[in-house]
CSV table of C-alpha atoms and ligand atoms in Angstrom, one decimal:
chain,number,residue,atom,x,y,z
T,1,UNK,CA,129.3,28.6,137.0
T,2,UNK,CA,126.7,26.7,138.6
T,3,UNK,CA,127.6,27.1,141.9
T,4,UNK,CA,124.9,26.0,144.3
T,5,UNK,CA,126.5,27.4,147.5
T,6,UNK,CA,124.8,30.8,147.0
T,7,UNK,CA,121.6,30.1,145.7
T,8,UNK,CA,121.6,27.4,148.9
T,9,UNK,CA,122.6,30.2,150.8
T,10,UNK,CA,120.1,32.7,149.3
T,11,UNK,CA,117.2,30.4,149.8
T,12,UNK,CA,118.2,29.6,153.4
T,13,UNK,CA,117.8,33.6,154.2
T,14,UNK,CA,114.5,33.9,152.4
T,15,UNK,CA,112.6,30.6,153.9
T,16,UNK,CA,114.3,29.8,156.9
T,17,UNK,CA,115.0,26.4,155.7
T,18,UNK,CA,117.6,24.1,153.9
T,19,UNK,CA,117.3,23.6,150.8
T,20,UNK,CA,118.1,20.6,148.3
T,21,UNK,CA,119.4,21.8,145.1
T,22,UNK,CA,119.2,21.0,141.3
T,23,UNK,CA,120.6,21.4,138.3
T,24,UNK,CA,119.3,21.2,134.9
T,25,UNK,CA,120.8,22.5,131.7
T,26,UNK,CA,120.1,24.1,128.3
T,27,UNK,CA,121.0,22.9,125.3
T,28,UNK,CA,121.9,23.5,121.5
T,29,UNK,CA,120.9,21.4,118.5
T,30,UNK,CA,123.8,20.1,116.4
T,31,UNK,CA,121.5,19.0,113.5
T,32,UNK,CA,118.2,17.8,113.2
T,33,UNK,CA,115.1,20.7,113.6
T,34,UNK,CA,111.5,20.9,113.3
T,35,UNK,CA,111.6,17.1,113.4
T,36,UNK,CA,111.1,16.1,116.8
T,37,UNK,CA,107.2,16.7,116.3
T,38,UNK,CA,107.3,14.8,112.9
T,39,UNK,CA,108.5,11.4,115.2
T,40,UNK,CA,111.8,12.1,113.4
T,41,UNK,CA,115.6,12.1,114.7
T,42,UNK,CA,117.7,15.2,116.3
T,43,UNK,CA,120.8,15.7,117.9
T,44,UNK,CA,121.5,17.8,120.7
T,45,UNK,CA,124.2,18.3,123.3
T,46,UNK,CA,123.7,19.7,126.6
T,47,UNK,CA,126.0,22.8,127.6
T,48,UNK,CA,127.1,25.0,129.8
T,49,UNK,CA,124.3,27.2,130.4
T,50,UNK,CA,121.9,25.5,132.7
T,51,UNK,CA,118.8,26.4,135.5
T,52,UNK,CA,118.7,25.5,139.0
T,53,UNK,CA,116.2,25.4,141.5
T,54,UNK,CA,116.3,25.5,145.5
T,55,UNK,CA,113.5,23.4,146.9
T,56,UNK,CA,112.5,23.1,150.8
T,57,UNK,CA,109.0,22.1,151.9
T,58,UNK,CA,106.5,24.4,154.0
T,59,UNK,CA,104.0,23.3,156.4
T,60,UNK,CA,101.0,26.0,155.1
T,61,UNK,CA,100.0,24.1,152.5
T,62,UNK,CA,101.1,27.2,150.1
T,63,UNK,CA,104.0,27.0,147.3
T,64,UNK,CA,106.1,30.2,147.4
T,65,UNK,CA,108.1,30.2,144.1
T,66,UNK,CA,110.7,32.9,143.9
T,67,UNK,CA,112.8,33.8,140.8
T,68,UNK,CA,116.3,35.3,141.5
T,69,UNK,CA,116.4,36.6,137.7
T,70,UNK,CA,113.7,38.8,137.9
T,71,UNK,CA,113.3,39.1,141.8
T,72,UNK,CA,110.0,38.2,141.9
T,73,UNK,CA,107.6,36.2,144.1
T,74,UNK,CA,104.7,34.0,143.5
T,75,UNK,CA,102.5,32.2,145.9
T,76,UNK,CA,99.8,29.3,145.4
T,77,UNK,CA,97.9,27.2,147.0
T,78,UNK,CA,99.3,23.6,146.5
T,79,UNK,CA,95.5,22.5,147.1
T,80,UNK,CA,94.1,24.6,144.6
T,81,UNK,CA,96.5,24.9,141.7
T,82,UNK,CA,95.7,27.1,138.7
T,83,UNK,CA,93.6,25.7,135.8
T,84,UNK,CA,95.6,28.1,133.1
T,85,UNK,CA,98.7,30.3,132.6
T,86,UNK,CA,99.2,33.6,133.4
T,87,UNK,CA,102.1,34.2,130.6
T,88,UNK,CA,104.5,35.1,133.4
T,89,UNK,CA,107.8,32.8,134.1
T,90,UNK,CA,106.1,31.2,136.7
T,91,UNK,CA,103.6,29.2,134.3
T,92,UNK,CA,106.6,27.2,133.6
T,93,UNK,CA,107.7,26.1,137.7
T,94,UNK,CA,103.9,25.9,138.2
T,95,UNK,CA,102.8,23.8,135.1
T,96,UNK,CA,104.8,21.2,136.1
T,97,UNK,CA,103.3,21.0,139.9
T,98,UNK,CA,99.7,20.7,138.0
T,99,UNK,CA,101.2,18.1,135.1
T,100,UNK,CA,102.4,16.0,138.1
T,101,UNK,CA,99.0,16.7,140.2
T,102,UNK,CA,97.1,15.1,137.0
T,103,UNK,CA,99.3,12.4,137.7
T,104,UNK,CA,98.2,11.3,140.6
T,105,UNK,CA,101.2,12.9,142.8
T,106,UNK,CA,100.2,14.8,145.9
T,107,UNK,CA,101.7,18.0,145.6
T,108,UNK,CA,102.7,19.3,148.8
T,109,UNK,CA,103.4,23.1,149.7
T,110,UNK,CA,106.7,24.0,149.4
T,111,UNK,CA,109.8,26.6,148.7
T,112,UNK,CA,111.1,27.0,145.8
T,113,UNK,CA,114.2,29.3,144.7
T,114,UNK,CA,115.3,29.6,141.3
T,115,UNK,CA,118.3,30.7,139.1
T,116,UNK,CA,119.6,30.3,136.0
T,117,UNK,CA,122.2,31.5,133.2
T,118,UNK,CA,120.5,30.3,130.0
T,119,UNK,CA,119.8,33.4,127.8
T,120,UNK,CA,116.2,33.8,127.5
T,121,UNK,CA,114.3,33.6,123.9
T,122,UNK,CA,117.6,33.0,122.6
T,123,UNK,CA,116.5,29.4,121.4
T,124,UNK,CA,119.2,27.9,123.9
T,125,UNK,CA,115.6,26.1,126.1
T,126,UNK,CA,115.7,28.2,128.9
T,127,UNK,CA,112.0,27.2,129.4
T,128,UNK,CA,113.2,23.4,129.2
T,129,UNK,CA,116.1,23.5,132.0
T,130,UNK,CA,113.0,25.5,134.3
T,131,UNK,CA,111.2,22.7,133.6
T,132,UNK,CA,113.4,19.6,134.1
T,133,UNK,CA,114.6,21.2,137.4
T,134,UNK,CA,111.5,21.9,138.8
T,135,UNK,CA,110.7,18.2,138.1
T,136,UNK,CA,113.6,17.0,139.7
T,137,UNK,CA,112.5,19.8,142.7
T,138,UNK,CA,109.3,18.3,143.1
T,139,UNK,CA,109.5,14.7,143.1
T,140,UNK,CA,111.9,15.2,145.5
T,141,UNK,CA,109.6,16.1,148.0
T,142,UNK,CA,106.9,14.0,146.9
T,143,UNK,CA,109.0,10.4,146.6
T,144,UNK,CA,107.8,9.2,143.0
T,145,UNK,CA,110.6,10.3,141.0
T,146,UNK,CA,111.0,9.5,137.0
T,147,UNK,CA,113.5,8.1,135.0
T,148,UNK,CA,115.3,11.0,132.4
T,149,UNK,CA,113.1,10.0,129.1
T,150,UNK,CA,109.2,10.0,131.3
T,151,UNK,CA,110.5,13.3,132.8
T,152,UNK,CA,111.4,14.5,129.9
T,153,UNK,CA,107.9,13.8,128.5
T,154,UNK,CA,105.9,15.2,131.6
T,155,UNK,CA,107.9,18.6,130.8
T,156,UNK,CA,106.9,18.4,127.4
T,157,UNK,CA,103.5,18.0,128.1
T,158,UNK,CA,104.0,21.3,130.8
T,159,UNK,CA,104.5,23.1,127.4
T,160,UNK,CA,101.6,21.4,125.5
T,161,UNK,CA,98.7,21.1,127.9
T,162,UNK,CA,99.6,24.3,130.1
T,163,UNK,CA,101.9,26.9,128.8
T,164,UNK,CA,100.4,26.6,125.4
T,165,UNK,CA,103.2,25.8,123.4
T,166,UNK,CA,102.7,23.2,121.0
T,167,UNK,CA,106.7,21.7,121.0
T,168,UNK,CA,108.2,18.5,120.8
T,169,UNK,CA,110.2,16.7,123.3
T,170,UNK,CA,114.0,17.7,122.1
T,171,UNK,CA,114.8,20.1,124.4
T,172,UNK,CA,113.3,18.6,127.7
T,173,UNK,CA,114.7,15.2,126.7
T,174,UNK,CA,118.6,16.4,126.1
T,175,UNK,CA,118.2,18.7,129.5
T,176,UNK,CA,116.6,15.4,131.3
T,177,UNK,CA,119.1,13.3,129.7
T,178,UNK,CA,122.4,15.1,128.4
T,179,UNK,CA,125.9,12.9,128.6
T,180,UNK,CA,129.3,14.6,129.2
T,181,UNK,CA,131.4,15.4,125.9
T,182,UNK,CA,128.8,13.9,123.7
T,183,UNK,CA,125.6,14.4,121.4
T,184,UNK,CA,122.9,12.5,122.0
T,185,UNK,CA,121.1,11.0,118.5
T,186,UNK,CA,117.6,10.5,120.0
T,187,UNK,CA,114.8,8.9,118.0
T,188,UNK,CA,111.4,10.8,119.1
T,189,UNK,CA,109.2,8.0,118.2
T,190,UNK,CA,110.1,5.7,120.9
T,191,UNK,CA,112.8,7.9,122.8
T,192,UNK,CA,115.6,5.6,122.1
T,193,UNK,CA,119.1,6.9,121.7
T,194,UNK,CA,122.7,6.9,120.9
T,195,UNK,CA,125.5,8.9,122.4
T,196,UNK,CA,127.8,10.2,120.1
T,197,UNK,CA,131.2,11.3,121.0
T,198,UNK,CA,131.8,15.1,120.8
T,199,UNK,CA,136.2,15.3,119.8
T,200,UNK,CA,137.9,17.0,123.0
T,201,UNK,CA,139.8,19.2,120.4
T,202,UNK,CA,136.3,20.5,119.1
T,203,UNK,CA,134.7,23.1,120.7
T,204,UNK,CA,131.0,24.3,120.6
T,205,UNK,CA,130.7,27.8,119.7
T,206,UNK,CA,127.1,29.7,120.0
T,207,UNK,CA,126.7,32.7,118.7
T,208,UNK,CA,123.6,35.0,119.4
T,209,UNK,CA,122.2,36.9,116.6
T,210,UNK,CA,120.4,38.8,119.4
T,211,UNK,CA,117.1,38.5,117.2
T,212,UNK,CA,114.9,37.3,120.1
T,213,UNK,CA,113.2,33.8,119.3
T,214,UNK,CA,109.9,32.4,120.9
T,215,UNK,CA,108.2,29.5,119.9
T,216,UNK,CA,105.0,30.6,121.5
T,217,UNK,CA,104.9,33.1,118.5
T,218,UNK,CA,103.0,32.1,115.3
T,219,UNK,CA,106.2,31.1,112.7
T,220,UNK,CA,106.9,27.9,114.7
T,221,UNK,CA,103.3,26.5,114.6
T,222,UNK,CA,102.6,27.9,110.9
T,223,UNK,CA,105.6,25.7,109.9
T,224,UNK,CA,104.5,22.6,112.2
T,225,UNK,CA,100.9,22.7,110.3
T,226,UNK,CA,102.4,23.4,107.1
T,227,UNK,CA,104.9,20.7,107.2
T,228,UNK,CA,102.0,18.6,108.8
T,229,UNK,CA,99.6,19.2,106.1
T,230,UNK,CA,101.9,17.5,103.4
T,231,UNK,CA,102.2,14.6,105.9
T,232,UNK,CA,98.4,14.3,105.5
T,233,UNK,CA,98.4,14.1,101.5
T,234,UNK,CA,100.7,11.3,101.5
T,235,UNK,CA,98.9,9.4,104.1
T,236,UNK,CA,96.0,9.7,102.7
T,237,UNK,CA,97.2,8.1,99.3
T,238,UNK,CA,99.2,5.2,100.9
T,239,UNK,CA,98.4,5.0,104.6
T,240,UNK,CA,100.9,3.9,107.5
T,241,UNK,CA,102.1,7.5,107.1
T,242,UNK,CA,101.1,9.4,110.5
T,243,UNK,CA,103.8,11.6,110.8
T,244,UNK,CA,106.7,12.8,108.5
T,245,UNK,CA,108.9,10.3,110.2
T,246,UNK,CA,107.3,7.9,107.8
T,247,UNK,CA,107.4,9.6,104.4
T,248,UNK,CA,110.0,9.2,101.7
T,249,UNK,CA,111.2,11.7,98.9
T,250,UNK,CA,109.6,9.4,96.0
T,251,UNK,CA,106.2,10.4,98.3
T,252,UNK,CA,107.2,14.0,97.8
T,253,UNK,CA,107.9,13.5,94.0
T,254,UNK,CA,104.6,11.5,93.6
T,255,UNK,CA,102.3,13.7,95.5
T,256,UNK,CA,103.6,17.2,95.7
T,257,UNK,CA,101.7,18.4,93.0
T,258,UNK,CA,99.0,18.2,95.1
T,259,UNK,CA,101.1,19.9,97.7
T,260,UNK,CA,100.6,23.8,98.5
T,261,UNK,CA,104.2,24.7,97.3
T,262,UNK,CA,105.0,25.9,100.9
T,263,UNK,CA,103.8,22.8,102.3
T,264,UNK,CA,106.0,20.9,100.0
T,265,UNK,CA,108.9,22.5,100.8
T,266,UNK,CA,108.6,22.5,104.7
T,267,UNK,CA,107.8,18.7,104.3
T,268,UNK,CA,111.2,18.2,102.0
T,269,UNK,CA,113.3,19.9,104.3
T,270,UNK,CA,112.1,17.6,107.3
T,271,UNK,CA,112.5,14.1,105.1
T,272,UNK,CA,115.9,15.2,104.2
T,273,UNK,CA,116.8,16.6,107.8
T,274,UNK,CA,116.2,13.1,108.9
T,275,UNK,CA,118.4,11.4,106.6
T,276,UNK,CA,121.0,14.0,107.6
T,277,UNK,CA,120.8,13.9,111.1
T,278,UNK,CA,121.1,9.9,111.1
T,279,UNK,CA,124.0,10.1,108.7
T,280,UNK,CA,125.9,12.8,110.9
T,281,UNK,CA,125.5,10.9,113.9
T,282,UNK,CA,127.2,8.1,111.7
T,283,UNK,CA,130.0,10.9,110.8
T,284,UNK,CA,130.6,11.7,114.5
T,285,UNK,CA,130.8,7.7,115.5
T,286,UNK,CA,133.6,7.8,112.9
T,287,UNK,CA,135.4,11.3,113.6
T,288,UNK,CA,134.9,12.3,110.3
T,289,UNK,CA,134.3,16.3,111.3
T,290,UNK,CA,134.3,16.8,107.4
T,291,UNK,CA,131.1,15.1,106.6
T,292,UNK,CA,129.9,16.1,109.9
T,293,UNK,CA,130.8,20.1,108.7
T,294,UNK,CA,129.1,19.1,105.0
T,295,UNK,CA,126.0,17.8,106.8
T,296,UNK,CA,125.7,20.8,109.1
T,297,UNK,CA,125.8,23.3,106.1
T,298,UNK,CA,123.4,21.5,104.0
T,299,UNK,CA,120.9,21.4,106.6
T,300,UNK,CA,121.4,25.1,107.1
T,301,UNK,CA,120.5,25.7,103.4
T,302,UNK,CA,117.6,23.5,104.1
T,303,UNK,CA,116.0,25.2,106.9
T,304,UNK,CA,116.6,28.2,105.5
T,305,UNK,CA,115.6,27.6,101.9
T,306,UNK,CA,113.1,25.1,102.4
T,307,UNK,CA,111.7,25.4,105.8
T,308,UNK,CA,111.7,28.9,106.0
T,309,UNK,CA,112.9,28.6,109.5
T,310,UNK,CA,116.0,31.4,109.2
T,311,UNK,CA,116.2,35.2,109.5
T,312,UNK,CA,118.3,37.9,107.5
T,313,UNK,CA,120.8,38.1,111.0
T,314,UNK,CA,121.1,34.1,111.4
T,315,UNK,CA,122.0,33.6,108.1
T,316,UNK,CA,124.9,36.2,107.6
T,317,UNK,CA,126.3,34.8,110.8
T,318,UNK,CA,126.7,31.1,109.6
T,319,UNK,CA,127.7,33.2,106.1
T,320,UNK,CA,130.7,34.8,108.3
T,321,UNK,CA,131.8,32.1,109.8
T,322,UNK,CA,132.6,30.0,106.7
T,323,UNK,CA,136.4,31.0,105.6
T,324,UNK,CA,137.3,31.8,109.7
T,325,UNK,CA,140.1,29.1,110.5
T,326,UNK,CA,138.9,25.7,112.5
T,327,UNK,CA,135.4,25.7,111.5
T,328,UNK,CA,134.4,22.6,111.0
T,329,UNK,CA,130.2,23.4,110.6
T,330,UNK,CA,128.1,26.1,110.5
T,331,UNK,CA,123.9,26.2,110.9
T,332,UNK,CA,121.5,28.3,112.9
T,333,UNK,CA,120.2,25.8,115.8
T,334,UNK,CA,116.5,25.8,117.7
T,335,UNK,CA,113.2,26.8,116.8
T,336,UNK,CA,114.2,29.0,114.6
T,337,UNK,CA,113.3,32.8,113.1
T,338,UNK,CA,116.2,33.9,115.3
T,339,UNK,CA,118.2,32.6,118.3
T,340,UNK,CA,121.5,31.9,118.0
T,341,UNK,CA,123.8,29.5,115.4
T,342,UNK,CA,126.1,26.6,116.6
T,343,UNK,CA,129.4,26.3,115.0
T,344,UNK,CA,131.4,23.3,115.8
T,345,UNK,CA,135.5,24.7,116.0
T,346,UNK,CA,138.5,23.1,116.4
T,347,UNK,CA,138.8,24.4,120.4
T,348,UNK,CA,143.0,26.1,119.9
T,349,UNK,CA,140.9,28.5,117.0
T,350,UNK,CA,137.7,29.1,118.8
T,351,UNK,CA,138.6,32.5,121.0
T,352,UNK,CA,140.1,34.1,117.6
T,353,UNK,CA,136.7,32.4,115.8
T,354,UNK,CA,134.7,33.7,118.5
T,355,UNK,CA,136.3,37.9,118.0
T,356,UNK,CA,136.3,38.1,114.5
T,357,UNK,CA,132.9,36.7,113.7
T,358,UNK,CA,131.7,39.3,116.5
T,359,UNK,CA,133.6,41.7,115.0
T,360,UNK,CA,132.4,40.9,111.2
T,361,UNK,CA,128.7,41.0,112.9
T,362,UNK,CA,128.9,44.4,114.1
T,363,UNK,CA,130.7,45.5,111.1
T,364,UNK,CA,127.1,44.0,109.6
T,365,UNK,CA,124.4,44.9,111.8
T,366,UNK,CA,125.7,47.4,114.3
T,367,UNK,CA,124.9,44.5,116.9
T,368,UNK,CA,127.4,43.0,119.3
T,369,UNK,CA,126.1,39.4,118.8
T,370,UNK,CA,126.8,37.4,122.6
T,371,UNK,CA,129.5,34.5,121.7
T,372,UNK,CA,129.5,31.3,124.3
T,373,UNK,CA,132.7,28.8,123.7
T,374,UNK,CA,130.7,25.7,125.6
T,375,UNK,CA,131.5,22.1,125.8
T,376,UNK,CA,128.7,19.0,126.2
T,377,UNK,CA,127.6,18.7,129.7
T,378,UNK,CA,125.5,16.4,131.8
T,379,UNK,CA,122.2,16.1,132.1
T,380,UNK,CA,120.0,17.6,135.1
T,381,UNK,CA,120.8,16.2,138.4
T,382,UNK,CA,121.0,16.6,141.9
T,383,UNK,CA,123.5,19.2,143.3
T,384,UNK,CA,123.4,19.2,147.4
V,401,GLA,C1,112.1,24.2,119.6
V,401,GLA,C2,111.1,23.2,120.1
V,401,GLA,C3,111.6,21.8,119.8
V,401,GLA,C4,112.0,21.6,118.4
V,401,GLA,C5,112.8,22.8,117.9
V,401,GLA,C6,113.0,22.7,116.4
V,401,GLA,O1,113.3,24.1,120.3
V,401,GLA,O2,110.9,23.3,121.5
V,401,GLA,O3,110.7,20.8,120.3
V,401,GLA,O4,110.8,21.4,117.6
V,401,GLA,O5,112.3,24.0,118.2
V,401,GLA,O6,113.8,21.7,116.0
């Protein structure tokens, strides 16, 4: 799949010089959403799908950045970077040049090719792997590379100080930092984490509801201020409460009255997501798939009750999947509002779970949903 002998190849044709080449991946979210921002605790694996990026430096002081997706070109000046995005894809490749400028790296001019397979607005991070790999490109060339997590934060702040998107660092940290057949429990306060083994006989099923999903839109940051205005009310009774991360459900009972009733709920959901996604990481450690399955459908109701996070398509599709052999959970992953679910399957049922819940979403929606049968891959790295 991510074969780097033709995108070497491609590049070589284009610039006229020999490229080095990286990989870095997107991901899915077992369990834990909308509490990467709240300091809180998720769980992603790495897959399949994954960006990579060609990189060769020029002597003209320009950076040529071409996108084999969209064949397209776009040229800067490495001395004058842009001070603001143009919503095109290049905001992302660029941002992270002028992230690493305002770090006191000298970026120099340079070629840079780029392809990748992650579905775009699918909620699989398609912008994160562009991200990672360009960061890997870069510091390449310029000598002062990062270890995985500070990459992973550079990216993130790509997204917050220059794309415009006000995420957290999930995506860019499992992209930076995925592990082979494992999960990685990461705590987003101080970027610790725990790899948690993924079964070999259990394979990771995505499933597209084809309802396009952007974060840049106004659900994801209506829910971050919602959730983040309950956080306020209990900190400002008992203090040492910053960020969700630090709130308890006795808070809730105690001040929710006080709560705007869709603040309350978008807070609930986060507290309890925590405790799940702690305690399935536990599950996982064990090979208990059951509790692991449990956990996984009670944070769907959560996200979709609670956090209002779901859409009609998203839910029928973790719906459908309930009674087909080998499931062993079931919730819709990402930013939510659309994207695509993860459903963890025992791997001999997964093609015949795969056709009949495409089948039973056509049936449904008149859609034919796109159904990926991935495992947990590595993290972003160098390829030649
Ligand atoms: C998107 C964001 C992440 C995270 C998830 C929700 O993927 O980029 O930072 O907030 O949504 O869990």
């Amino acid at each position: 799949m991510h074969d780097p002998v033709v995108l070497r190849s491609k590049h070589l044709a284009r610039f006229q010089a020999e490229p080095a080449v990286f990989v870095a991946p997107g991901r899915v979210n077992l369990i834990g959403e909308h509490t990467d921002y709240a300091e809180g605790f998720v769980m992603p694996v790495a897959i399949d799908f994954a960006t990579l990026a060609a990189i060769s430096p020029r002597s003209d002081g320009k950076i040529v950045i071409y996108s084999e997706n969209f064949e397209e070109e776009k040229i800067f000046e490495a001395a004058a970077l842009p001070v603001a995005p143009s919503k095109h894809w290049s905001d992302y490749p660029i941002g992270v040049a002028v992230i690493l400028a305002g770090e006191g790296q000298k970026i120099p001019g340079f070629s840079l090719s780029i392809w990748g397979d992650v579905p775009l607005g699918s909620g699989l991070s398609s912008s994160a792997a562009l991200e990672v790999v360009t960061g890997l490109a870069i510091t390449s060339l310029t000598g002062v590379t990062y270890p995985g997590p500070v990459l992973a934060r550079l990216c993130q702040r790509v997204e917050n100080e220059f794309v415009g998107a006000n995420c957290g660092i999930m995506d860019q940290f499992i992209s930076a930092n995925g592990e082979e057949n494992h999960a990685l429990l990461l705590d987003c306060r101080d970027l610790s984490f725990k790899l948690a083994p993924i079964p070999a006989d259990i394979a990771i099923v995505i499933a597209n509801t084809m309802v396009k999903h952007s974060i840049a839109g106004g659900d994801y940051p209506t829910r971050r201020r919602e959730s983040e205005a309950a956080c306020a009310i209990i900190n400002s009774h008992r203090g040492g409460v910053p960020f969700l991360r630090d709130a308890t459900l006795e808070d809730l009972e105690k001040w929710g009255h006080e709560m705007e009733p869709k603040s309350y709920l978008r807070a609930k959901h986060v507290i309890t997501e925590d405790l799940r996604t702690v305690a399935a990481e536990k599950a996982l450690e064990k090979g208990d798939l059951a509790e692991v399955g449990r956990l996984m459908a009670e944070a769907h109701a959560s996200y979709s009750k609670d956090f209002g996070g779901s859409c009609p398509e998203a839910d029928a599709m973790v719906e459908m999947a309930q009674d087909l052999p080998g499931l062993v959970g079931a919730r819709l992953t990402g930013g939510g509002f659309g994207g695509c679910t993860v459903n963890l399957v025992k791997r001999e049922n997964a093609k015949a779970f795969a056709e009949t819940l495409a089948s039973r979403y056509f049936a449904k929606f008149g859609i034919h949903p796109q159904i990926h049968i991935c495992h947990a891959s590595g993290g972003a790295h160098r390829l030649s």
